[in-house]
Coordinates of C-alpha atoms and ligand atoms in Angstrom, one line a residue:
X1 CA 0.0 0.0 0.0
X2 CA 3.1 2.4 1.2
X3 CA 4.0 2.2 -3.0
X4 CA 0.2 2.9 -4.1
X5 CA 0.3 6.1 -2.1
X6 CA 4.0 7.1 -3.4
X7 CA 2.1 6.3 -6.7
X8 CA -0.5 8.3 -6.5
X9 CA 0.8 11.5 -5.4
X10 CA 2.9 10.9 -8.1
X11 CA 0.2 10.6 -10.5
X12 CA -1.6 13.5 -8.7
X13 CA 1.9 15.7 -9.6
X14 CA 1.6 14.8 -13.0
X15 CA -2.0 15.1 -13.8
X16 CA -1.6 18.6 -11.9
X17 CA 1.8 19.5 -14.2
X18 CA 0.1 18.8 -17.6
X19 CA -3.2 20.3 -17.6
X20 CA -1.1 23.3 -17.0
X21 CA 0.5 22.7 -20.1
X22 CA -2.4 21.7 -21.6
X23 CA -4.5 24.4 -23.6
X24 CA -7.8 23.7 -21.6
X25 CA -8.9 22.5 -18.2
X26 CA -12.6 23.0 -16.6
X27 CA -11.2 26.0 -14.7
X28 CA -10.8 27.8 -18.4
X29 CA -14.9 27.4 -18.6
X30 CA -18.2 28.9 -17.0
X31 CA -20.7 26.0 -16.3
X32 CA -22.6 26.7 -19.1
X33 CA -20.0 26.5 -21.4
X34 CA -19.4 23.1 -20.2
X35 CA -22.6 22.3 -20.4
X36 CA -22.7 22.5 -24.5
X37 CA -19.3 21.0 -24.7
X38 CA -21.9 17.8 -23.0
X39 CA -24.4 18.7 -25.5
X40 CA -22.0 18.4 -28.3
X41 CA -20.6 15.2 -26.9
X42 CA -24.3 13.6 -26.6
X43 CA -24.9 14.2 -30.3
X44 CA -21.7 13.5 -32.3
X45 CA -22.1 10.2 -30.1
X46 CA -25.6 9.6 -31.8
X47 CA -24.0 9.8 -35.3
X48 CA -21.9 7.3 -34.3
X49 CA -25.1 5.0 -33.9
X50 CA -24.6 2.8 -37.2
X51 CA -21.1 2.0 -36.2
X52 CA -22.1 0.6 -32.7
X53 CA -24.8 -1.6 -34.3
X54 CA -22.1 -3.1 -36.7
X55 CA -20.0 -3.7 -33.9
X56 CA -22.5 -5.0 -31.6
X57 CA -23.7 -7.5 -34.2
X58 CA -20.3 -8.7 -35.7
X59 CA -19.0 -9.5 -32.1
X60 CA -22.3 -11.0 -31.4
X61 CA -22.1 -13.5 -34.5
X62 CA -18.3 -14.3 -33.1
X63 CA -19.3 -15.9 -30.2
X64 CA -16.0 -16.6 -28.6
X65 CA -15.7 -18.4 -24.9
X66 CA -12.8 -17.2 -22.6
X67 CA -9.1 -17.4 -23.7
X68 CA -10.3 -17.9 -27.5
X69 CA -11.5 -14.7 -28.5
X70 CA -9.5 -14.2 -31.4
X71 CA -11.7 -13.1 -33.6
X72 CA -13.1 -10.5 -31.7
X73 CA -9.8 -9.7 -30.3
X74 CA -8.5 -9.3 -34.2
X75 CA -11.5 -7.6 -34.8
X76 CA -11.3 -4.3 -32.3
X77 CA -7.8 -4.7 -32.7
X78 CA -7.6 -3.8 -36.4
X79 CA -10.1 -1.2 -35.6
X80 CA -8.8 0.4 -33.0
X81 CA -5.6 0.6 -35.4
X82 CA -7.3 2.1 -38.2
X83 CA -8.7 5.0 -35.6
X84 CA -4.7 5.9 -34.8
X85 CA -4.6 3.8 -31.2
X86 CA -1.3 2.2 -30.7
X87 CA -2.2 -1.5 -29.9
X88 CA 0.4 -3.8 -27.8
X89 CA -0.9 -7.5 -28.5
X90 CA -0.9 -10.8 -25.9
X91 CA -1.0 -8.4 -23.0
X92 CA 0.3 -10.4 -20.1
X93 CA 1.1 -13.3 -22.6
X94 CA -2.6 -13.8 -22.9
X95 CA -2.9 -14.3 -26.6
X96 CA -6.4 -12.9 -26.8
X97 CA -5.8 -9.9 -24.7
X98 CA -4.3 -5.9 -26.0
X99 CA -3.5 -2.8 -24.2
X100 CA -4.4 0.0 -27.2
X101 CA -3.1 3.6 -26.3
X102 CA -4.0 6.9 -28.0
X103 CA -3.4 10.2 -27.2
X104 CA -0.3 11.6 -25.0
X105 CA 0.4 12.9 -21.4
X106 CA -1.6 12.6 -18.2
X107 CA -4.5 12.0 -17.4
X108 CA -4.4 8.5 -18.6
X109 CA -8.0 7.0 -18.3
X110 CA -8.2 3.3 -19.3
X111 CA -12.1 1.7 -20.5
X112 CA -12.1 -1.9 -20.0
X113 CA -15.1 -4.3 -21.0
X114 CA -14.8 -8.3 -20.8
X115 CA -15.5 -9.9 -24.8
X116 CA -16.1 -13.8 -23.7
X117 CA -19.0 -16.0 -24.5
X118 CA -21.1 -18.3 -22.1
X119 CA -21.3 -22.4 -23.8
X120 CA -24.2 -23.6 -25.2
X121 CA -25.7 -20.4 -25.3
X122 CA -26.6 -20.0 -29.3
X123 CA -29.2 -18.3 -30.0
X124 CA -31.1 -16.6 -33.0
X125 CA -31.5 -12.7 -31.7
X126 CA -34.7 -11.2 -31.2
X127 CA -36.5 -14.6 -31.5
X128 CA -38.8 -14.6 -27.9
X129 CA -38.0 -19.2 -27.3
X130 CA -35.2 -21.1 -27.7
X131 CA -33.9 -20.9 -31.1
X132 CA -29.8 -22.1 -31.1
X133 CA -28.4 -20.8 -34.1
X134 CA -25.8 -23.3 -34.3
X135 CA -27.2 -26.2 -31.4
X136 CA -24.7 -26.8 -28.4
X137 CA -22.3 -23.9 -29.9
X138 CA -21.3 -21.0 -27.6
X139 CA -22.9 -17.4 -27.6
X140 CA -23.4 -14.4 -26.1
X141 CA -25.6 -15.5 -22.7
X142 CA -23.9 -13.0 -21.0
X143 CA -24.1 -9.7 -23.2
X144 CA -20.4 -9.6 -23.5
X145 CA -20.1 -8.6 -27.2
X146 CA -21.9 -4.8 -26.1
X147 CA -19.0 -3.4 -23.4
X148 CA -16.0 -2.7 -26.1
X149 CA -18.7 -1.2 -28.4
X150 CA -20.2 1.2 -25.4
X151 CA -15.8 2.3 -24.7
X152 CA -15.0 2.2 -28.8
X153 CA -17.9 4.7 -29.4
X154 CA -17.0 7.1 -26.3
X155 CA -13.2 7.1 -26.8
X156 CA -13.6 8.0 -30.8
X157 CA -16.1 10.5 -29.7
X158 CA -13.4 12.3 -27.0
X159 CA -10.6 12.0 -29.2
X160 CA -12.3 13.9 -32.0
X161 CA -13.4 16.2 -29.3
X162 CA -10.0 16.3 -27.9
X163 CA -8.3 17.2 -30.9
X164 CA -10.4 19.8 -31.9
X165 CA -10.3 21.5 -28.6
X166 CA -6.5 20.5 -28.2
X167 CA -7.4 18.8 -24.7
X168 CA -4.8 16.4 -23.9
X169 CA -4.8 13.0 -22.3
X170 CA -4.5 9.7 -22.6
X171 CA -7.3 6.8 -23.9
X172 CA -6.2 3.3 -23.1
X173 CA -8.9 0.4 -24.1
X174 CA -8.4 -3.3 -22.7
X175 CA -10.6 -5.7 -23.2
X176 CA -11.7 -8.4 -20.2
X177 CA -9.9 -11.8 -21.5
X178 CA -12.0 -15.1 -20.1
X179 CA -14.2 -13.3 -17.2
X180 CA -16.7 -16.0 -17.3
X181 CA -13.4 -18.5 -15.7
X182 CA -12.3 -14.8 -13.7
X183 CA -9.1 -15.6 -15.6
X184 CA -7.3 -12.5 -16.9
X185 CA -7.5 -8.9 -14.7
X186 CA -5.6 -9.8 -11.9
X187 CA -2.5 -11.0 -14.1
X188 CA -2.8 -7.4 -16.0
X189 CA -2.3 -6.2 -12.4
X190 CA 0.3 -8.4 -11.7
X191 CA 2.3 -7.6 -15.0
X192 CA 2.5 -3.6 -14.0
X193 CA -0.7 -2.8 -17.4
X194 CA -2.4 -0.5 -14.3
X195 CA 0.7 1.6 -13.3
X196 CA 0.4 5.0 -14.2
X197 CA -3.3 4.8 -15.0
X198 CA -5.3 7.7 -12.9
X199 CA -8.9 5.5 -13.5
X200 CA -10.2 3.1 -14.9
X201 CA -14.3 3.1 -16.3
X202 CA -15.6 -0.2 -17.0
X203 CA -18.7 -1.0 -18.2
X204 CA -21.0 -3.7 -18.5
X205 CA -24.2 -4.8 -19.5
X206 CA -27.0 -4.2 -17.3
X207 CA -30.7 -3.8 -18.0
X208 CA -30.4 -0.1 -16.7
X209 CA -28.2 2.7 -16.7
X210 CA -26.1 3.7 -13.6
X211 CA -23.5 2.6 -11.4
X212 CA -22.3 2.4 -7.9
X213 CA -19.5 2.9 -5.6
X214 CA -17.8 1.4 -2.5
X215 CA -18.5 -2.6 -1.7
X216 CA -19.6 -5.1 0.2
X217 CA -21.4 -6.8 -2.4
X218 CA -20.9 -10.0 -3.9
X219 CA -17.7 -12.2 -3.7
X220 CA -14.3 -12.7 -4.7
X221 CA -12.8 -16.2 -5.2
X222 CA -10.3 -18.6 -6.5
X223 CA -11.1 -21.0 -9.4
X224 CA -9.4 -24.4 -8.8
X225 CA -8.9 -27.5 -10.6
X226 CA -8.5 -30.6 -8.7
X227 CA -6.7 -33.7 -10.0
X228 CA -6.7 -36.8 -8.3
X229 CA -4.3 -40.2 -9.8
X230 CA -4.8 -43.4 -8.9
X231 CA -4.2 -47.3 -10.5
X232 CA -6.2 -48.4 -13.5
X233 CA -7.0 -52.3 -13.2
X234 CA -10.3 -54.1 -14.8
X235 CA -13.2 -52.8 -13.3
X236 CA -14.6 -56.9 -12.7
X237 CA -11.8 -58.9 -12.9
X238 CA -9.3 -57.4 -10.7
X239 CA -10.9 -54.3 -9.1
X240 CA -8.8 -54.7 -5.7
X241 CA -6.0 -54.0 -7.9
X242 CA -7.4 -50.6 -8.8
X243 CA -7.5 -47.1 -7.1
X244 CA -9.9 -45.0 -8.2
X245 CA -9.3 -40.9 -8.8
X246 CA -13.4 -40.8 -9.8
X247 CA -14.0 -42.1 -6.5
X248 CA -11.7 -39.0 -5.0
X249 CA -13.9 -36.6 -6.6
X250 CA -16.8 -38.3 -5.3
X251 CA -15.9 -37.9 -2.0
X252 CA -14.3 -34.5 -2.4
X253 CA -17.6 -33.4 -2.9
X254 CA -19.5 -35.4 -0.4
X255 CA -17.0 -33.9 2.5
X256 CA -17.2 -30.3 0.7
X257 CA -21.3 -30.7 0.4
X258 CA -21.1 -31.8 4.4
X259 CA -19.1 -28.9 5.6
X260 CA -21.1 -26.4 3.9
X261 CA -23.7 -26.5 6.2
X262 CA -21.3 -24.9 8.7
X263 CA -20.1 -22.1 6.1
X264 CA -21.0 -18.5 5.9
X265 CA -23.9 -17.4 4.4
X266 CA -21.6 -15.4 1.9
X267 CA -20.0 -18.2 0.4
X268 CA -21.0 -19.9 -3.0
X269 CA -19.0 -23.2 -3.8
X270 CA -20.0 -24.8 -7.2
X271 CA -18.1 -27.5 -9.4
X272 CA -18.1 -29.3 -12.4
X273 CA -17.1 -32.9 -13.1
X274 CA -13.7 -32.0 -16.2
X275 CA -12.6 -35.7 -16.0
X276 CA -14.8 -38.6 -14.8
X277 CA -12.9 -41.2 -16.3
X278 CA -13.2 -42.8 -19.4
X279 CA -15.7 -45.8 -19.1
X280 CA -17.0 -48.1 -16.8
X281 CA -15.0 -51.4 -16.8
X282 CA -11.5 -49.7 -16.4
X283 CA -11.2 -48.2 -12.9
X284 CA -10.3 -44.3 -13.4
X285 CA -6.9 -43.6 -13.1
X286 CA -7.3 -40.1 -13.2
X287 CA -10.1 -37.7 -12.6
X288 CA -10.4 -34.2 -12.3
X289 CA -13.1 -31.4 -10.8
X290 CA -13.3 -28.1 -11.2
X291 CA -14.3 -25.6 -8.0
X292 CA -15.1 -22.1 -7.9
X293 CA -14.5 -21.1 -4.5
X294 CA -16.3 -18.1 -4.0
X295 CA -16.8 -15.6 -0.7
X296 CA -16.8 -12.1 0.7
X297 CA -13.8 -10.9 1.8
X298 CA -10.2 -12.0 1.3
X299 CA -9.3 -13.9 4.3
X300 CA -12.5 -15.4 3.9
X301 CA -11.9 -16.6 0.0
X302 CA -8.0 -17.9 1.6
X303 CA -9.6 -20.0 4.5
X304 CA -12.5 -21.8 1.9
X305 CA -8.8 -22.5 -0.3
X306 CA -7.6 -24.2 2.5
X307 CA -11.2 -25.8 2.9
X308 CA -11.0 -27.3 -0.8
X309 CA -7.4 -28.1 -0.3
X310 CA -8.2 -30.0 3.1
X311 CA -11.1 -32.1 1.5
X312 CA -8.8 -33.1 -1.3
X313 CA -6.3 -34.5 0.9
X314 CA -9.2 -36.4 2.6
X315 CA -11.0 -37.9 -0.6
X316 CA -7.4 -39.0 -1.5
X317 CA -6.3 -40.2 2.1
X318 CA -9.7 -42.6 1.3
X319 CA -9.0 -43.9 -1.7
X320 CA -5.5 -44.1 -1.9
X321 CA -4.8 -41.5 -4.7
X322 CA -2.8 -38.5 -4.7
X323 CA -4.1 -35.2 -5.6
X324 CA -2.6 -31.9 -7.4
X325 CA -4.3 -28.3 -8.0
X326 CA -4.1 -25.6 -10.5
X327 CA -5.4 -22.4 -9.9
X328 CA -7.3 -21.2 -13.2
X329 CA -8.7 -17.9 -12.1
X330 CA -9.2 -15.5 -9.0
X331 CA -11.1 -12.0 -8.6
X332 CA -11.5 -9.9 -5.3
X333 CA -14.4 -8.7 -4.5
X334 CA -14.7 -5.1 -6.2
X335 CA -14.7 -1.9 -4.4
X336 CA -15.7 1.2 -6.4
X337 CA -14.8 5.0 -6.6
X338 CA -17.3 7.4 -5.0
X339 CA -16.0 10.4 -6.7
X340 CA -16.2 8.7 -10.2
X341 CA -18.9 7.3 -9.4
X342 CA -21.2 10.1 -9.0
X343 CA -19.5 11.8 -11.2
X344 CA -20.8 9.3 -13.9
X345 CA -24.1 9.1 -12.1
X346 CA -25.1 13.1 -13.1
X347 CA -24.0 11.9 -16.8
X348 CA -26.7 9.3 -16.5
X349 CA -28.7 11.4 -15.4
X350 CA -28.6 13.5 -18.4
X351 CA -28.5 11.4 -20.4
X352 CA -31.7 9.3 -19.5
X353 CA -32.9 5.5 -20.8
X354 CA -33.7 5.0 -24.3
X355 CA -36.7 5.3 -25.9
X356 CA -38.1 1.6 -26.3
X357 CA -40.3 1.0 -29.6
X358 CA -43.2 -1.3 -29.3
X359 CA -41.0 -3.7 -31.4
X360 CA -38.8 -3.8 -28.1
X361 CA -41.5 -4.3 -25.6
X362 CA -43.0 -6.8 -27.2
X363 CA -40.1 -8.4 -27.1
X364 CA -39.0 -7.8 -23.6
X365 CA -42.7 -9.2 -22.5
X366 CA -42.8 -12.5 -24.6
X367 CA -39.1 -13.1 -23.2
X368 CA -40.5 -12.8 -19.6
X369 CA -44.2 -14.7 -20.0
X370 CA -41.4 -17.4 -21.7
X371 CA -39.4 -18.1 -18.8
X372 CA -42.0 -17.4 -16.1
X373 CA -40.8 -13.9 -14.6
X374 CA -42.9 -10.6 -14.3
X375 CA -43.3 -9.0 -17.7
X376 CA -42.4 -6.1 -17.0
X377 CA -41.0 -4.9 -20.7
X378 CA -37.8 -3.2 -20.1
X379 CA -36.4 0.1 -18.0
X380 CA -38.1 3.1 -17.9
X381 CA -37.3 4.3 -14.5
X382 CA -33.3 5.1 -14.0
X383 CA -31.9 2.9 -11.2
X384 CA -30.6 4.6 -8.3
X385 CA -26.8 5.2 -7.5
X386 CA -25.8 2.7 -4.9
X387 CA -23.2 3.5 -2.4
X388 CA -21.0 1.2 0.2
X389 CA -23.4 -1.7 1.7
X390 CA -22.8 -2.9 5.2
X391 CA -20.6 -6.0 4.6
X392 CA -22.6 -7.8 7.6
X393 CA -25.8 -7.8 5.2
X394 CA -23.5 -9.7 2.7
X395 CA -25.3 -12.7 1.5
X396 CA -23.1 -13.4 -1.3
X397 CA -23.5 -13.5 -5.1
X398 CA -21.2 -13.4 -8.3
X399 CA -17.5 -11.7 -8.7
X400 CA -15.9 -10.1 -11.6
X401 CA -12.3 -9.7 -11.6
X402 CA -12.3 -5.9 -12.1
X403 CA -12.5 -6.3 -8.2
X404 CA -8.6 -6.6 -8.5
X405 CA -8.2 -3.7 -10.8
X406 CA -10.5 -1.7 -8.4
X407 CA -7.9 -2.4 -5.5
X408 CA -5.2 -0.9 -7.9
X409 CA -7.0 2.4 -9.2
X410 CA -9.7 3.9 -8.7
X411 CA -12.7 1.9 -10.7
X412 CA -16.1 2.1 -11.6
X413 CA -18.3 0.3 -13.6
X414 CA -20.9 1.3 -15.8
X415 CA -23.7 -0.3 -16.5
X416 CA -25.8 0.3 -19.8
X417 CA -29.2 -0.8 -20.2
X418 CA -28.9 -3.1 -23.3
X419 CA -30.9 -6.6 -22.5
X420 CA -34.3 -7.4 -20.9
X421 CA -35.1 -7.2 -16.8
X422 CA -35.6 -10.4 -14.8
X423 CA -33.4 -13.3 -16.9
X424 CA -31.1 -15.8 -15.0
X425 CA -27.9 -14.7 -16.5
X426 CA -25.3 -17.2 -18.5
X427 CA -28.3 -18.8 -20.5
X428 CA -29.4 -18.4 -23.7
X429 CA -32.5 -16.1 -23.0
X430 CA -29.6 -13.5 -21.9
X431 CA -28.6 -13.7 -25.6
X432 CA -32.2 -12.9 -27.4
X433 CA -31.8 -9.3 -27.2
X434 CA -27.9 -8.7 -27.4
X435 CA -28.1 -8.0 -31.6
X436 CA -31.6 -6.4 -31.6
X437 CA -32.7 -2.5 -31.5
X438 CA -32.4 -3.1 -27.6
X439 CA -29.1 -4.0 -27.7
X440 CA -28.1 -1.2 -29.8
X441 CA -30.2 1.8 -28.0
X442 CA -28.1 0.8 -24.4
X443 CA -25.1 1.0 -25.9
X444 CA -25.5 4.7 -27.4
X445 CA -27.2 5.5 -24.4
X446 CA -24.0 3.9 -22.5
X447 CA -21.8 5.8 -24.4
X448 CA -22.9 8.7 -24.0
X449 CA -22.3 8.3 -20.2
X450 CA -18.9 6.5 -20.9
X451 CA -17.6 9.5 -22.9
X452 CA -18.9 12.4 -20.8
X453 CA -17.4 10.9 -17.5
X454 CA -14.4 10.5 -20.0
X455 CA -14.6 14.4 -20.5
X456 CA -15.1 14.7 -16.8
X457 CA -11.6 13.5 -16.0
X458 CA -10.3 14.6 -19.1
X459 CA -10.8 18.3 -17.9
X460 CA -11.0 17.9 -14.3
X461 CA -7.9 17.6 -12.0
X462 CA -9.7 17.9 -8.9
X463 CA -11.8 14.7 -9.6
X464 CA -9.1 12.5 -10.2
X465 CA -7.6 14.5 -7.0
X466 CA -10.9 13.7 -5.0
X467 CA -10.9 9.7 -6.4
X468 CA -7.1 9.2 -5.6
X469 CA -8.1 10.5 -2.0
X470 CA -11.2 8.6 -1.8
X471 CA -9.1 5.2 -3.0
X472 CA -5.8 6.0 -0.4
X473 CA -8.1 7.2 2.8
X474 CA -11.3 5.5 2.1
X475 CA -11.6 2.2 0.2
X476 CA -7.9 1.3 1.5
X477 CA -8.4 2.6 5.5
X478 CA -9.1 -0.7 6.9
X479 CA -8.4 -3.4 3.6
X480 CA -5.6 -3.3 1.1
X481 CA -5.6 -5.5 -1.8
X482 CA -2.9 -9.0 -1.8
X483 CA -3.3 -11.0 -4.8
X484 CA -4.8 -14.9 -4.5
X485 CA -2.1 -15.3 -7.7
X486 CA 0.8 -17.2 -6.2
X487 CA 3.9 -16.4 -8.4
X488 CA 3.6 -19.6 -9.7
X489 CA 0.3 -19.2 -11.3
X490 CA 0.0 -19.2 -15.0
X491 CA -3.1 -17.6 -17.0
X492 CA -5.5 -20.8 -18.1
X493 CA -5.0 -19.7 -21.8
X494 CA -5.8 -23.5 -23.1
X495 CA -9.1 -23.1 -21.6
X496 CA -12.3 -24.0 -23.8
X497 CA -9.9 -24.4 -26.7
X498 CA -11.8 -27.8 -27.4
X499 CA -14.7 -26.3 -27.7
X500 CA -14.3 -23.6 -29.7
X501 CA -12.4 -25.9 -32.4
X502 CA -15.6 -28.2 -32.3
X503 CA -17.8 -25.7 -33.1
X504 CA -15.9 -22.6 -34.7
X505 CA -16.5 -24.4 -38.4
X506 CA -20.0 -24.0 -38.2
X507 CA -20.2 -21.1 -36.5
X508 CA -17.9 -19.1 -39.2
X509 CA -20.8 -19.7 -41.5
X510 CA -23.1 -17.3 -39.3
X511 CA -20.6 -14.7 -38.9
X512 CA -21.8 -11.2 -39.5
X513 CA -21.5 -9.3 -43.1
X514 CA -22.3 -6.0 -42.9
X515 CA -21.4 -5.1 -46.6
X516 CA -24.6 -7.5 -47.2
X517 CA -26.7 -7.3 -44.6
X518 CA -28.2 -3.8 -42.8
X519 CA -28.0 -6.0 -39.4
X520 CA -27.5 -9.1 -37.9
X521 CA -31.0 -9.7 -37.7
X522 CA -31.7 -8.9 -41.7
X523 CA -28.6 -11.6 -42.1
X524 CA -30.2 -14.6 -40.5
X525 CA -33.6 -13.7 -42.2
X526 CA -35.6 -13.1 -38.9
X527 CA -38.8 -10.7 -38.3
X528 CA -38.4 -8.4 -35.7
X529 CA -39.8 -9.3 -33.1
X530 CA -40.2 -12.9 -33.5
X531 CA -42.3 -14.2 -30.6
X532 CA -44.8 -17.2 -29.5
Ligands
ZN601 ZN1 -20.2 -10.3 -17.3

């Protein structure tokens, strides 16, 4: 923490030095004049409306799952080159992952939005039932082709806006590598990308526009593969001969399943069976499962470790097999920037929710009457900003691995209202609206906010002043940030590499054409909406 605080007044010396040199700073302006510098910003995002729906739809019609996003990642890339960003490739020897730079001096504001896919989630856009494009392929079930589109579109806006006004800065764009396995941020922290960065705005989809700041919600965790080894022997001829590493996982879980009734309320512990072993008459040698050890707070997340690492030694102490772990992803538990925060909560503000067509209600509705929910139809009311929640209240929940970003500079994330209220989340009904008109109005209407709290920072010294204060005396007081990476650990960039060469064939047919097709939707030949 002692080097954060060096590095941050540091920052704060440089940010302070060249807006001096700079030409403009908010201090050169009266409020109104601001004000239609916001205005201005608003609209030259709209004309950028037709680009974001191109985007949208082409990474949409990728489809990629975590570590193999390399056609989305070759995608922005080559965009972001042709709009005069510097692009450094395999950031953090991540093959998928870039750090793309424009502009030059301080403030350096980096936008980050993840890009991976959820499996088995194919599905034909804006059709109201299950509808796989390509059956069992991967797809957007989590609305991660929208984020890079909502940074692309504000960062071209602000540089344009920049140059003419000869503001200068810095616009770095990353892109989240493999959230869904948590697999990616906290090595870009480990490998120095955050140093010198005076904020970082994230976004995300949401179905509402807004944000928050401080924590105490959700979890981190650590992501862990167990194998277990054994001795193969026929499974009826000789089975005393055999020790079985399926019968280790088996247990693993039983113990883990036991001892969760004395848990936390906060934790969540889920697994999936990787290796099972290969068929019944030949005792498994080896067998592996895969836990996501998720809770609250740090020591909390290290003690459940020791917890998974304790039942592992039992299930093999049982049956006779050793065991090994690899560690294929972690994430704190995110704490967000107040100043930020409510900086980018006015810009909401203005900027408001879309306006919904009857197209996208209709929609919206026959999504919910589809899977049981209230039909509600989609945001019209904007969501309030939250602020730090008592951690005792805590009940747990998901984790993103911006948390560990968020523990190195000052964070928030935005969330734009692009997809439908009430769906489960990584399932296919979270992919019906992600290449439709309501995917495409949250995005504008997330960029908008995304590049005004851009100009915000841009201009303003004394709120990156106020968020570095708010990050050194607030958010790290009582907590400062130790990574679950041991030195040891290696990103899992083989993950889901299987998959994606199983179904990436088929799926190439479905890719998005813009020179052909208006929109994703016209491409695959489907009436808007389509529904029961
Ligand atoms: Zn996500």
């Amino acid at each position: 923490m002692r080097i954060k605080k060096l590095l941050a007044v540091g920052t704060l010396g440089f940010a302070a030095t060249s807006l001096v040199q700079s030409n403009l700073s908010a201090a050169d302006f009266t409020p109104t004049q601001i004000d239609a510098m916001k205005q201005q910003i608003i609209e030259a995002v709209d004309t950028r409306a037709k680009q974001a729906q191109v985007m949208n739809d082409m990474i949409f019609s990728f489809g990629e799952l975590g570590f193999q996003e390399f056609e989305t990642s070759a995608y922005i890339t080559n965009l972001l080159l042709e709009n005069g960003f510097e692009v450094a490739q395999g950031m953090a020897g991540i093959p998928t992952a870039w750090m793309a730079t424009w502009g030059s001096g301080e403030p350096v504001i980096a936008l980050g939005s993840d890009i991976d896919g959820i499996p088995k989630a194919s599905q034909k856009p804006g059709v109201g039932y299950r509808d796989p494009i390509i059956e069992g392929a991967p797809g957007h079930g989590e609305g991660h082709n929208s984020g890079q589109v909502v940074n692309i579109i504000a960062a071209l806006t602000l540089r344009d806006f920049m140059l003419e006004n000869d503001i200068k800065g810095t616009i770095k764009i990353w892109p989240g590598v493999a959230e869904e396995q948590l697999g990616t941020k906290a090595y870009y922290v480990r490998e120095g990308y955050f140093e010198g960065v005076d904020a970082v705005l994230f976004s995300h989809v949401a179905n509402n526009l807004g944000t928050a700041w401080g924590g105490g919600r959700g979890n981190g965790l650590v992501s862990v593969q167990y194998d277990f080894e054994g001795e193969s022997a026929h499974s009826a001829g000789a089975p005393w001969r055999g020790r079985s590493a399926a019968d280790a996982i088996e247990l693993m879980n039983i113990g883990m399943n036991y001892r969760r009734e004395h848990l936390r309320l906060s934790q969540r512990i889920h697994s999936v069976v990787v290796d099972g072993g290969d068929q019944p008459n030949v005792v498994p040698s080896k067998a592996s499962i895969w836990y996501f050890l998720r809770e609250a707070d740090y020591p909390a997340i290290k003690s459940l470790w020791e917890i998974g690492d304790a039942m592992a030694e039992g299930a093999s102490l049982m049956t006779n097999t050793t065991w090994s772990s690899t560690v294929l992803g972690t994430a704190w538990p995110g704490h967000f920037n107040r100043p930020i925060a409510e900086s980018a909560y006015a810009n909401a503000q203005r900027v408001g929710l879309p306006d919904w067509s009857d197209a996208d209600l209709t929609l919206a509705k026959a999504v919910q009457a589809e899977i049981g929910v209230p039909e509600e139809g989609l945001a019209t009311e904007l969501s309030e900003l939250r602020g730090q929640a008592n951690p005792e209240d805590n009940t747990g929940g998901g984790s993103d691995d911006i948390g560990d970003i968020s523990w190195n500079v000052p964070t928030i994330v935005l969330r734009y209202p692009s997809n439908i209220p009430n769906l489960p989340g990584h399932n296919w009904v979270n992919s019906i609206a992600m290449a439709t008109p309501i995917a495409h109005k949250g995005i504008v209407a997330g960029a908008k906010v995304q590049a005004l709290t851009l100009f915000d920072l841009m201009i303003n010294p004394e709120l990156i002043e106020s968020a570095w204060d708010y990050f050194n005396n607030v958010q790290n007081a009582n907590e400062n940030y130790v990574p679950l990476l041991r030195p040891e650990d290696q990103p899992a960039i083989q993950l889901n590499e299987e998959i994606m060469a199983k179904f990436r064939p088929q799926m190439r047919e479905y890719y998005y054409d813009p020179e052909r097709y208006d929109t994703y939707l016209d491409q695959l030949g489907i009436t808007y909406p389509t529904v029961r």
